[in-house]
Short mmCIF file of C-alpha atoms and ligand atoms in Angstrom, two decimals:
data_model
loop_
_atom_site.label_atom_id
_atom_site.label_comp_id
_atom_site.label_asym_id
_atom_site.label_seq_id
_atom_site.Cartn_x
_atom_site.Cartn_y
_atom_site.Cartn_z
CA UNK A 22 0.00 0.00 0.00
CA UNK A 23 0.98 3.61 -1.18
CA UNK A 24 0.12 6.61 0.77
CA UNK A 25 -0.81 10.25 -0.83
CA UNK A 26 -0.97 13.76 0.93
CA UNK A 27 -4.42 14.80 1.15
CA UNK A 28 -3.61 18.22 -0.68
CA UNK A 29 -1.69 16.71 -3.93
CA UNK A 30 -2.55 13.04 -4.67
CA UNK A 31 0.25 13.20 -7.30
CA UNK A 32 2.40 13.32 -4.01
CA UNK A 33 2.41 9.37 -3.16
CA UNK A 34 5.15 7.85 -0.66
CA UNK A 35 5.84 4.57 0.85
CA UNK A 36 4.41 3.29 4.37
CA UNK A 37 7.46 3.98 5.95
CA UNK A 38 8.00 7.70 4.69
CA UNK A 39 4.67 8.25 5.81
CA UNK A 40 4.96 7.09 9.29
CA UNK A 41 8.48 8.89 9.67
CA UNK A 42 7.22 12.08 8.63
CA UNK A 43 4.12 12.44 10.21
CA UNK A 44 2.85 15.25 7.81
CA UNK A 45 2.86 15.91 4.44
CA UNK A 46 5.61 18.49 2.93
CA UNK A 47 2.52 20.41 1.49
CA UNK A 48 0.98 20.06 4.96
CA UNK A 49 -1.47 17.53 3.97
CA UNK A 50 -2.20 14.62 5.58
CA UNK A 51 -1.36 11.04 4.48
CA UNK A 52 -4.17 8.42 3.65
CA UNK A 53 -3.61 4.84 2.33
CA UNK A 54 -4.06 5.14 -1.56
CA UNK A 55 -7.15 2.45 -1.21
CA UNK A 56 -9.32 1.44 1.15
CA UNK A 57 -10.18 -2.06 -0.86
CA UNK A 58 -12.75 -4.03 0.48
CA UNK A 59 -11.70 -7.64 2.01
CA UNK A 60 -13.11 -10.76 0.17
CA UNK A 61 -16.51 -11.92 2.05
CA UNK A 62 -13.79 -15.05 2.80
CA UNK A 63 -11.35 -13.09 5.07
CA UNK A 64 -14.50 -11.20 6.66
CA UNK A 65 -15.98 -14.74 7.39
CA UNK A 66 -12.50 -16.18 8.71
CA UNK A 67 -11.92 -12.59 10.74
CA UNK A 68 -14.48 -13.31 12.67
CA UNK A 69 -13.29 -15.95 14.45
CA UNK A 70 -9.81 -14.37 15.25
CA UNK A 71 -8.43 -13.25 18.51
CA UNK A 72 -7.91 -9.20 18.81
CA UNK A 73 -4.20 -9.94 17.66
CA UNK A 74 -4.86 -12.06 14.67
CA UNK A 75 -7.21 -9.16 13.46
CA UNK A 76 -4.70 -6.65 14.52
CA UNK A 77 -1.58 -8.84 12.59
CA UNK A 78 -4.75 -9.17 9.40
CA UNK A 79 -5.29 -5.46 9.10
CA UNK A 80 -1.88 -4.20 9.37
CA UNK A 81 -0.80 -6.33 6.49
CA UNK A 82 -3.47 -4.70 3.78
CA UNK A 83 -1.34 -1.47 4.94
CA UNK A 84 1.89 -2.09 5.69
CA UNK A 85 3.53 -5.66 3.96
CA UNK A 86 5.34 -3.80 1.01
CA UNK A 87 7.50 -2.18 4.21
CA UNK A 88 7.65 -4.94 6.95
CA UNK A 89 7.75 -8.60 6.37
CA UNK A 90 5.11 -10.80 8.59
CA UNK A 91 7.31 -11.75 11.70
CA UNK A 92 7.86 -8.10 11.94
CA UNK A 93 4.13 -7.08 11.79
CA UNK A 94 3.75 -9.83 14.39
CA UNK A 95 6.61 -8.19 16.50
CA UNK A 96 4.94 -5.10 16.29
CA UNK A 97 1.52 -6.11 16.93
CA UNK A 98 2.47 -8.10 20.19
CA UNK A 99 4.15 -5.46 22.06
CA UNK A 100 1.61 -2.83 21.10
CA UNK A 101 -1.91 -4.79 21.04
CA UNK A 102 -1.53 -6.45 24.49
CA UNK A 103 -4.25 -5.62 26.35
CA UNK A 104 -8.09 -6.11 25.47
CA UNK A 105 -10.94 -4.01 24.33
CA UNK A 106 -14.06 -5.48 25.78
CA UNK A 107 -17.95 -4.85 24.66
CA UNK A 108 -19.49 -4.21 27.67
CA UNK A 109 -23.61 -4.70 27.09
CA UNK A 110 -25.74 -2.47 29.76
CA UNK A 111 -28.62 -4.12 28.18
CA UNK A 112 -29.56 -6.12 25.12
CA UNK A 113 -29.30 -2.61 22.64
CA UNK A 114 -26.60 -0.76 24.47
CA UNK A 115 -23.34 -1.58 24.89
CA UNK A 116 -20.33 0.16 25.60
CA UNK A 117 -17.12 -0.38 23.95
CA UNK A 118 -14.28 -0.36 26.28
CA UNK A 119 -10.85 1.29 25.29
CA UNK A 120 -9.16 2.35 28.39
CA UNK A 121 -8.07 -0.96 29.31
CA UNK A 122 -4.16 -0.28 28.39
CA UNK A 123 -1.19 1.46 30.05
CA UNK A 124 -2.35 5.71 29.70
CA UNK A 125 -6.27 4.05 30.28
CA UNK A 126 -7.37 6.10 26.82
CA UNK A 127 -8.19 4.53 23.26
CA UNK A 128 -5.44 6.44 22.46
CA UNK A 129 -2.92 3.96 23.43
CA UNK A 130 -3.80 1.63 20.54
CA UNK A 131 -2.11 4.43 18.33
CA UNK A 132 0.62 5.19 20.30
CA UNK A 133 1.99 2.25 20.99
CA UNK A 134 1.23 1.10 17.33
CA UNK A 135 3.26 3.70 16.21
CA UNK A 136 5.98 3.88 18.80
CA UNK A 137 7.05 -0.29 17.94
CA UNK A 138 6.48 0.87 14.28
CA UNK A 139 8.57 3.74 14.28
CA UNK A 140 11.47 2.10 16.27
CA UNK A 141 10.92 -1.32 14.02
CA UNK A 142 11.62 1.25 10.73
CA UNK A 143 14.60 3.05 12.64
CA UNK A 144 16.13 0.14 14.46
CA UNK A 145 19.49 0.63 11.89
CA UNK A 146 20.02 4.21 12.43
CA UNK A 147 22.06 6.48 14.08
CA UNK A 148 20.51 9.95 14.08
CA UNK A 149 17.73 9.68 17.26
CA UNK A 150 14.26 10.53 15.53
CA UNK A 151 12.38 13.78 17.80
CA UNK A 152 8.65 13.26 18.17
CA UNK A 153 6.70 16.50 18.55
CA UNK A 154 3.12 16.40 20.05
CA UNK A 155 0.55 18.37 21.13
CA UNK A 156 -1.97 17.23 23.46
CA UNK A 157 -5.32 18.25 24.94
CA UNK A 158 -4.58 15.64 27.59
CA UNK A 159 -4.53 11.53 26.46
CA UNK A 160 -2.70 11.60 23.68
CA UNK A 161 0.13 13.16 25.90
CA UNK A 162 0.00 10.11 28.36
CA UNK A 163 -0.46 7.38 25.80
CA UNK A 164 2.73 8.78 24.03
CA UNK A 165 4.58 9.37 26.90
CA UNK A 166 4.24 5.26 28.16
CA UNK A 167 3.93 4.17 24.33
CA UNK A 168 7.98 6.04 23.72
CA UNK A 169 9.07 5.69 27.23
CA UNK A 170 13.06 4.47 27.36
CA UNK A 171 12.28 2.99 23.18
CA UNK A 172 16.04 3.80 22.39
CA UNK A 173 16.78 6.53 19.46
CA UNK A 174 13.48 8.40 20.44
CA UNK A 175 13.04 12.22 22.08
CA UNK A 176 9.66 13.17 22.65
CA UNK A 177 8.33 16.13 23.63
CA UNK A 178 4.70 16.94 24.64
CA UNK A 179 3.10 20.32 24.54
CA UNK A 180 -0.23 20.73 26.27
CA UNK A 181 -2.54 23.57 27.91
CA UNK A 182 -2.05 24.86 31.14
CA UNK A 183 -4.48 23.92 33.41
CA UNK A 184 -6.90 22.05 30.68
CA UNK A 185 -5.30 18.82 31.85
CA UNK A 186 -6.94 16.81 34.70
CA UNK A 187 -4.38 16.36 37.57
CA UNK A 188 -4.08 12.35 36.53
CA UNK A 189 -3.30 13.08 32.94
CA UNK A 190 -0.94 16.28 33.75
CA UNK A 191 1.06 13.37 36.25
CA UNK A 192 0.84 10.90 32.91
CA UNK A 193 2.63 13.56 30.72
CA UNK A 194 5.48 15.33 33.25
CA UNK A 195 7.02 12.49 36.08
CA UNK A 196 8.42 9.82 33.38
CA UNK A 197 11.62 11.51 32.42
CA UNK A 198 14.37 10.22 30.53
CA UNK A 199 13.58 10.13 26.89
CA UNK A 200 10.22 12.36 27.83
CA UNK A 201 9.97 16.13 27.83
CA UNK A 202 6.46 18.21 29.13
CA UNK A 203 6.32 21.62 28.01
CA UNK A 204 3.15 23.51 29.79
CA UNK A 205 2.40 26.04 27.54
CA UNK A 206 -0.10 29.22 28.51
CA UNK A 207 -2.84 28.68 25.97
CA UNK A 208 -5.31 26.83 24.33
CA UNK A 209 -4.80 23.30 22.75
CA UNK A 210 -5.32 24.96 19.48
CA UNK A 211 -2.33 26.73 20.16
CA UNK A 212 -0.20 23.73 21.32
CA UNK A 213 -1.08 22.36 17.70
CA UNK A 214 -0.32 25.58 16.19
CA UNK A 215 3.03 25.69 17.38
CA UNK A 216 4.07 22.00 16.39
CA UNK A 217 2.72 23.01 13.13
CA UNK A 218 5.12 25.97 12.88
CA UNK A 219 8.01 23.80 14.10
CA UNK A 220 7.48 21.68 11.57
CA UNK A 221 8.07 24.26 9.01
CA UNK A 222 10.45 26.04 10.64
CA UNK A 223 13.63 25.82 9.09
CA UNK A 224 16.21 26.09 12.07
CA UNK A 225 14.34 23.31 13.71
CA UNK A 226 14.15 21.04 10.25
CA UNK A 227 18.05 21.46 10.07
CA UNK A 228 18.93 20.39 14.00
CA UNK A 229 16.07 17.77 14.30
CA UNK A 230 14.87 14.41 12.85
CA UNK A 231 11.19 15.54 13.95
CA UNK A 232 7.86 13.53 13.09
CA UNK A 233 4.65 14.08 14.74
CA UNK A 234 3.01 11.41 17.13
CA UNK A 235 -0.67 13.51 16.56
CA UNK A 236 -3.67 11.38 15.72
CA UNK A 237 -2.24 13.31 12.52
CA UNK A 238 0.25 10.34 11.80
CA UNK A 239 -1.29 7.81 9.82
CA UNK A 240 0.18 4.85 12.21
CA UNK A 241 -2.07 5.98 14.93
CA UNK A 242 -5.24 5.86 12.52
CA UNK A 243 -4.56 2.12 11.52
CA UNK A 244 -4.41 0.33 15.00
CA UNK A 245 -7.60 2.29 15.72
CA UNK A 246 -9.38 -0.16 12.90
CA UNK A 247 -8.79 -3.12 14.47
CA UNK A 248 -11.25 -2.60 17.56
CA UNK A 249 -14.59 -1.52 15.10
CA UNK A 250 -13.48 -5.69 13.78
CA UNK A 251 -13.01 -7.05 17.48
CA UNK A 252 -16.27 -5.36 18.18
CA UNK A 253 -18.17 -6.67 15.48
CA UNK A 254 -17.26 -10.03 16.31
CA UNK A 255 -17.93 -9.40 20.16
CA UNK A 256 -21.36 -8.57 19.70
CA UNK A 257 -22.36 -11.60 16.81
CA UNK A 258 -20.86 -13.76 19.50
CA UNK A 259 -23.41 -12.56 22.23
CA UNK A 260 -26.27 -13.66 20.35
CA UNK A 261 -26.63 -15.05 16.92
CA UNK A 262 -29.61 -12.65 16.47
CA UNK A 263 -27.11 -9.92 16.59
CA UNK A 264 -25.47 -10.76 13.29
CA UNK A 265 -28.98 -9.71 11.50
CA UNK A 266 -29.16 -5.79 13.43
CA UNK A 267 -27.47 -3.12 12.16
CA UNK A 268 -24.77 -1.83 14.08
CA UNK A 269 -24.29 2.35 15.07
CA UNK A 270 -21.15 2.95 16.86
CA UNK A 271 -21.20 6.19 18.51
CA UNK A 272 -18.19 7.96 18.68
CA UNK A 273 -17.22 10.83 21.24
CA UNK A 274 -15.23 12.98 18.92
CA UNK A 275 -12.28 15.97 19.13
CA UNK A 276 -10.42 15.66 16.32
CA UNK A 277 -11.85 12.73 14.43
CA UNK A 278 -9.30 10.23 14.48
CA UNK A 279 -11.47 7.76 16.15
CA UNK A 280 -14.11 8.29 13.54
CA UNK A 281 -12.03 8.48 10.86
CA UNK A 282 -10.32 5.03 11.41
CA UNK A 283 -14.12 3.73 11.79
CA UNK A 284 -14.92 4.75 8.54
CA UNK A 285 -11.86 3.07 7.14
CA UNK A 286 -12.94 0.05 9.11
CA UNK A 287 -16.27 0.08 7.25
CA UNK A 288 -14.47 0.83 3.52
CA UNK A 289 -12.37 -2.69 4.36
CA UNK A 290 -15.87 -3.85 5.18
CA UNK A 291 -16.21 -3.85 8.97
CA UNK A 292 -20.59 -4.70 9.63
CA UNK A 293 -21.36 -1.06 10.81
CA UNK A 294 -24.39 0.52 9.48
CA UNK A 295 -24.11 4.19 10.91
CA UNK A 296 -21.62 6.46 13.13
CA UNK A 297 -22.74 9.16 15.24
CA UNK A 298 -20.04 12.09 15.45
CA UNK A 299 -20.65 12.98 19.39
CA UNK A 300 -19.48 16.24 20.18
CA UNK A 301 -19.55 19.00 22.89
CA UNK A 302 -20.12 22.26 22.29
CA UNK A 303 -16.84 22.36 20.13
CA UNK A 304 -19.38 21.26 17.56
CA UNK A 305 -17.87 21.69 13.99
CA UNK A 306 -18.58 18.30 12.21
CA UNK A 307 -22.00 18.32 13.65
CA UNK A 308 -22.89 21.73 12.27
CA UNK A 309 -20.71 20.51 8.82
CA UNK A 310 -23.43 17.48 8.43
CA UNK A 311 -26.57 20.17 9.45
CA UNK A 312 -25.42 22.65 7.21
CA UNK A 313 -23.08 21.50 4.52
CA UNK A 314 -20.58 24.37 5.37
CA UNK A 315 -17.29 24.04 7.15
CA UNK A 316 -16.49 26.60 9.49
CA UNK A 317 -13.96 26.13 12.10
CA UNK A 318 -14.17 27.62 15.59
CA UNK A 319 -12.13 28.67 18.39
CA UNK A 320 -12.03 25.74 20.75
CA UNK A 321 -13.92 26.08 23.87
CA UNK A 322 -12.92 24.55 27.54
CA UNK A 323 -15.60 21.82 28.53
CA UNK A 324 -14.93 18.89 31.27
CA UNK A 325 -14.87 16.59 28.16
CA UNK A 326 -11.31 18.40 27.36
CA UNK A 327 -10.18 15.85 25.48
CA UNK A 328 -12.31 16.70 22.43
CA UNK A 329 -12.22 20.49 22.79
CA UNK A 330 -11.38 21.06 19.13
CA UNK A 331 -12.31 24.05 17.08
CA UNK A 332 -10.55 22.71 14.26
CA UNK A 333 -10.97 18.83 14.09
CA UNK A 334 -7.95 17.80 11.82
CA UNK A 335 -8.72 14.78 10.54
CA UNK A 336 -11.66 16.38 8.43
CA UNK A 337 -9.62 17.05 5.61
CA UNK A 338 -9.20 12.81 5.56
CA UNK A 339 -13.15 12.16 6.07
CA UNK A 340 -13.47 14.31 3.33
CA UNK A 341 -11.14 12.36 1.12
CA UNK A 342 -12.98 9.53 2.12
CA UNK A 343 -16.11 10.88 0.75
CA UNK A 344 -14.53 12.65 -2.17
CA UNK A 345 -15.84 16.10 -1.11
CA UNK A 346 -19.73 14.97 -0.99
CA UNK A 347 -21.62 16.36 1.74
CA UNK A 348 -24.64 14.40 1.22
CA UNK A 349 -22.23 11.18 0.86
CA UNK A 350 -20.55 12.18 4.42
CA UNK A 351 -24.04 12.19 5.83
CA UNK A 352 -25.30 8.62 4.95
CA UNK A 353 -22.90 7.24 7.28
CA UNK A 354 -22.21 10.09 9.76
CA UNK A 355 -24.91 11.67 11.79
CA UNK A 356 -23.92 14.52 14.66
CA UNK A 357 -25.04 15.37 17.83
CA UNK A 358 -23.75 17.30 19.90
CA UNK A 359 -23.84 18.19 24.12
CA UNK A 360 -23.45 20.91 26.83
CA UNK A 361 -21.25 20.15 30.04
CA UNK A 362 -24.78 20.30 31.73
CA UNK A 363 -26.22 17.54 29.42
CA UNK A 364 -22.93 15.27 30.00
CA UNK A 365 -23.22 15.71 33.75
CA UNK A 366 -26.80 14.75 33.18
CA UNK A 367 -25.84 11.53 30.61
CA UNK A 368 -23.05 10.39 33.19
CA UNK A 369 -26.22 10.59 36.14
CA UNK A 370 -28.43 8.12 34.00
CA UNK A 371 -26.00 5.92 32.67
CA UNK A 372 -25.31 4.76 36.19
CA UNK A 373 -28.98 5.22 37.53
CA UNK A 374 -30.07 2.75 34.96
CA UNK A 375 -27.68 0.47 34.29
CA UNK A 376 -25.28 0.71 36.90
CA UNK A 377 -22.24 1.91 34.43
CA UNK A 378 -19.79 4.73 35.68
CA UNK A 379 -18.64 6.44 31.88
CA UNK A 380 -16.52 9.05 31.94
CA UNK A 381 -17.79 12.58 30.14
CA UNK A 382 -16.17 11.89 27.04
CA UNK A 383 -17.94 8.10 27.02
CA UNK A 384 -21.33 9.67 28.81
CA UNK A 385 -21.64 12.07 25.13
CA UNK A 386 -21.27 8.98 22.95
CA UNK A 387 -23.72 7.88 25.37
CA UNK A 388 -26.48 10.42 25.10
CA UNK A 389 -25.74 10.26 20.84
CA UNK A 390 -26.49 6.84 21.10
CA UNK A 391 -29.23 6.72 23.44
CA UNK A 392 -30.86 9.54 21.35
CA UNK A 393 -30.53 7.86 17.93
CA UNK A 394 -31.88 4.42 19.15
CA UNK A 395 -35.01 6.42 20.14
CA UNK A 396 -34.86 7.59 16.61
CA UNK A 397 -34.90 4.30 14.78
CA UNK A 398 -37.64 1.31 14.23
CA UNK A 399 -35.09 -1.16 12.85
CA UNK A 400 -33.80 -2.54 16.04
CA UNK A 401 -30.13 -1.71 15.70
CA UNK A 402 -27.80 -2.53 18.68
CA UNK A 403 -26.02 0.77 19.74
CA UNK A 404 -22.19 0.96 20.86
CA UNK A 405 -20.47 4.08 22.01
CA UNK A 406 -17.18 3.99 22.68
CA UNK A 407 -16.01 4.34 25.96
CA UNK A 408 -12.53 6.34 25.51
CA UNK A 409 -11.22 6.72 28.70
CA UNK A 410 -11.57 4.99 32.21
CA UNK A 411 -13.50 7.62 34.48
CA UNK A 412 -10.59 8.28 37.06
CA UNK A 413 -8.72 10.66 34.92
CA UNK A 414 -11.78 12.63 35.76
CA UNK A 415 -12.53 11.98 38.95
CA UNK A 416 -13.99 15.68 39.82
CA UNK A 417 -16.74 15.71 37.19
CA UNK A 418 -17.41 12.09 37.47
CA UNK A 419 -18.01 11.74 41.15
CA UNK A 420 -20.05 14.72 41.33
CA UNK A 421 -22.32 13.58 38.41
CA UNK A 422 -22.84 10.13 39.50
CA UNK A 423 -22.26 10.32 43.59
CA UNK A 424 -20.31 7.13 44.22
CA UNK A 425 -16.66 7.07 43.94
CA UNK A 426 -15.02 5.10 41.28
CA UNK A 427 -12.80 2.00 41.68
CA UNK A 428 -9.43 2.68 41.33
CA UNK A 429 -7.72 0.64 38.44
CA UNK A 430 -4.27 -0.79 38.98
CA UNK A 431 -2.84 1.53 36.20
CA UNK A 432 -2.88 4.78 38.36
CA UNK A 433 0.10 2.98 41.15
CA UNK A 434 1.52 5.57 42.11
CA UNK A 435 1.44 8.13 39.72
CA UNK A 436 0.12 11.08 41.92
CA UNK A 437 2.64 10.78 44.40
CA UNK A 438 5.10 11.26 41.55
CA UNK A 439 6.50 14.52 40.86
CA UNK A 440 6.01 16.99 37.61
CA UNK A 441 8.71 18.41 35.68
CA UNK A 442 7.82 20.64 32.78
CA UNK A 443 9.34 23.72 30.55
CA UNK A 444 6.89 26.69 31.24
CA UNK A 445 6.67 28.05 28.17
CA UNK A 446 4.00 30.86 26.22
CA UNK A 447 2.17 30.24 23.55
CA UNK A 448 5.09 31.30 20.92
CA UNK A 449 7.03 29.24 18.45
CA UNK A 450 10.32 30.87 20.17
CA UNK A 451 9.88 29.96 23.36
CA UNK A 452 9.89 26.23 22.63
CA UNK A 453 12.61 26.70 20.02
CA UNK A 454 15.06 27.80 22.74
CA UNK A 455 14.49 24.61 24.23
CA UNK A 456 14.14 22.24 21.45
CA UNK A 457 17.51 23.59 20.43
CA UNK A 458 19.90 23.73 23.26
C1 PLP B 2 -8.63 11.95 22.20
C2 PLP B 2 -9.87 11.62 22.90
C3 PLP B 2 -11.12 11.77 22.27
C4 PLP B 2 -11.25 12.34 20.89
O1 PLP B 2 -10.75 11.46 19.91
P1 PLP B 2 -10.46 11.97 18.43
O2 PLP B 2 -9.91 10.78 17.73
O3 PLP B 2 -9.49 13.09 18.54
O4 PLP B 2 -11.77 12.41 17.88
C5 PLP B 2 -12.25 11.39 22.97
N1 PLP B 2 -12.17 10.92 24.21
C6 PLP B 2 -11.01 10.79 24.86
C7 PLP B 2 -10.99 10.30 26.26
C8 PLP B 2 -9.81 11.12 24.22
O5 PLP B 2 -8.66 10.99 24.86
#
């Protein structure tokens, strides 16, 4: 598989360049040159695999004209090694569970995908590759453990003063070593911003080997497919009845990685009839699907900070996807979108009735789902993804559903750790000066 920058398809590079340089030189994104549908055979024969058989399946549409099988398999068992359970709170609801790995966030399918892929392509070199990333607060953590001590990395993590839960910030800033936090007075749009300007800044080009670890990089989309297939097969195996519903998977969204890679997972021909694009008030795919016009925002602070994003970057792919065409977009993607007061609300009756602690991110995929079900006579099952384990927000949880939450055994001894980060502002400079001591 060939990969092409979103803004010049004539500009078509190998798996490898792709992963190594994050973004495009024309600042496009990457996407795979196909999306080719797998034979009803595989599909069939998928469906019986293990979460790591998928995983090892899926990676070699993408990747075998750059890594040979045993080192897909490497890869695949040091990053995919913990599970993503479907977690039914009754016979139409179910959540999908993605915290269960090292950072507890979906996002550490990505990072460790890409971390093992990235030192798998650079195992020969000399020259340590820099990773630049900006975070609104789990992609930080899942990069940090994904990179942490993986020889011939640097990484350094930019995210927004006090828009970080205390859990995350401790996730990003007491590992050390190979892992630098810069706090950075502003927004997360501005933390993106400035990794955007480092990356065409020409001092920093010269000094550095830098590539991006944002849900930006194409390796963090791929591993993201394989848990719309481990689903699927997860909820035929429940009930044989299930294998004749249709299937919505609701999807809290920020910057649309998550939904992206479930789109691609549906193109390869993953059983999923609809998504729902779940959003809080930073709302911009929603009101793209209403009104057929893309307007960006400023990004606004809600206690679902992980998808406060004005301007979701992985649009420009879902457009690619659907070639441009609105109304195409909107037979698979439907928005909806929540206040904080609404999430509190959503996290209140998800435990009331079934006894289920979600976190706010997991509580608006939720309330999409719980919405569109009401909407629909054709008896679909309903799975929103559940993207982070509820004790990285303990504050807004606990308040919302009055209980306090279990403590899983990832959190050890994290808060007891202490932080070390650059203070920086929100200028290209200031991080400069540190990036190139
Ligand atoms: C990153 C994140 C999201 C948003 O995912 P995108 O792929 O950026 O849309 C949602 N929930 C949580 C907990 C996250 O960490």
């Amino acid at each position: 598989m060939k990969y092409f920058s979103t803004r010049n398809p004539e500009h078509v590079v190998t798996f490898r360049e792709a992963v190594l340089s994050g973004l495009a030189p024309d600042g496009g994104l990457y996407m795979p040159e196909s999306l080719p549908r797998l034979s009803a055979e595989v599909l069939e024969r998928m469906n019986a695999l293990s979460m790591q058989e998928v995983s090892t399946e899926i990676t070699k549409v993408f990747a075998s004209e750059d890594i040979d099988d045993a080192g897909i398999e490497r890869i695949i068992e040091s990053a995919i090694n913990f599970p993503a359970p479907v977690h039914f709170l009754a016979p139409d609801i179910a959540s999908l569970e993605l915290f269960h790995g090292p950072s507890m966030a979906f996002k550490d399918f990505g990072a460790r995908f890409m971390a093992q892929t990235m030192s798998w392509f650079t195992r020969n070199d000399n020259d340590p590759l820099h990773i630049l990333v900006a975070t609104s607060g789990d992609t930080g953590g899942a990069v940090a453990l994904g990179f942490y001590k993986v020889p011939g990395v640097e990484v350094s993590i930019l995210y927004p003063k006090g828009r970080v839960s205390e859990l995350q910030e401790k996730q990003l800033t007491t590992h050390g070593h190979n892992i630098h936090a810069y706090e950075v007075e502003g927004s997360f749009d501005d933390c993106q911003r400035m990794v955007k300007e480092a990356f065409q800044d020409k001092d920093i080009r010269s000094r550095l080997r830098l590539t991006s670890a944002n849900s930006i990089n194409i390796s963090r989309l791929i591993p993201q497919t394989f848990y719309y297939f481990n689903a699927v097969n997860q909820i035929d195996r429940v009930s044989d009845g299930n294998r004749h519903r249709p299937l919505v998977f609701s999807i809290p969204s920020g910057n649309f990685g998550n939904l992206c890679a479930g789109v691609m997972a549906k193109k390869l021909g993953a059983r999923i009839d609809t998504f729902l694009a779940a959003t809080n008030v930073n709302d911009t795919v929603p009101r793209y699907l209403a009104s057929g016009e893309y307007s960006p925002m400023e990004s606004i602070a809600t206690i679902s900070n992980a998808m406060d994003v004005g301007t979701p970057s992985n649009f420009e792919r879902l457009l690619k996807i659907f070639s441009g065409d609105h109304q195409s977009f909107c037979e698979w993607i439907i928005g909806y979108r929540y206040s904080d007061e609404e999430t509190k609300y959503g996290m209140a009756e998800c435990h009331e009735k079934y006894h289920y602690i979600s976190d706010p991110h997991g509580a608006i995929g939720y309330l999409a789902c719980r919405d569109h079900l009401a909407s629909r006579s054709d008896n679909p099952v309903g799975v929103f993804l559940e993207t982070a384990h509820p004790i990285k927000f303990p504050d807004s949880v606990e308040n919302a559903v009055k209980v306090s939450i279990p403590t899983p055994p990832q959190v050890g001894t994290l808060l007891e750790r202490e932080k070390k980060a650059y203070q920086i502002p929100a200028k290209l400079d200031a991080l400069k000066q540190h990036l190139l001591v």
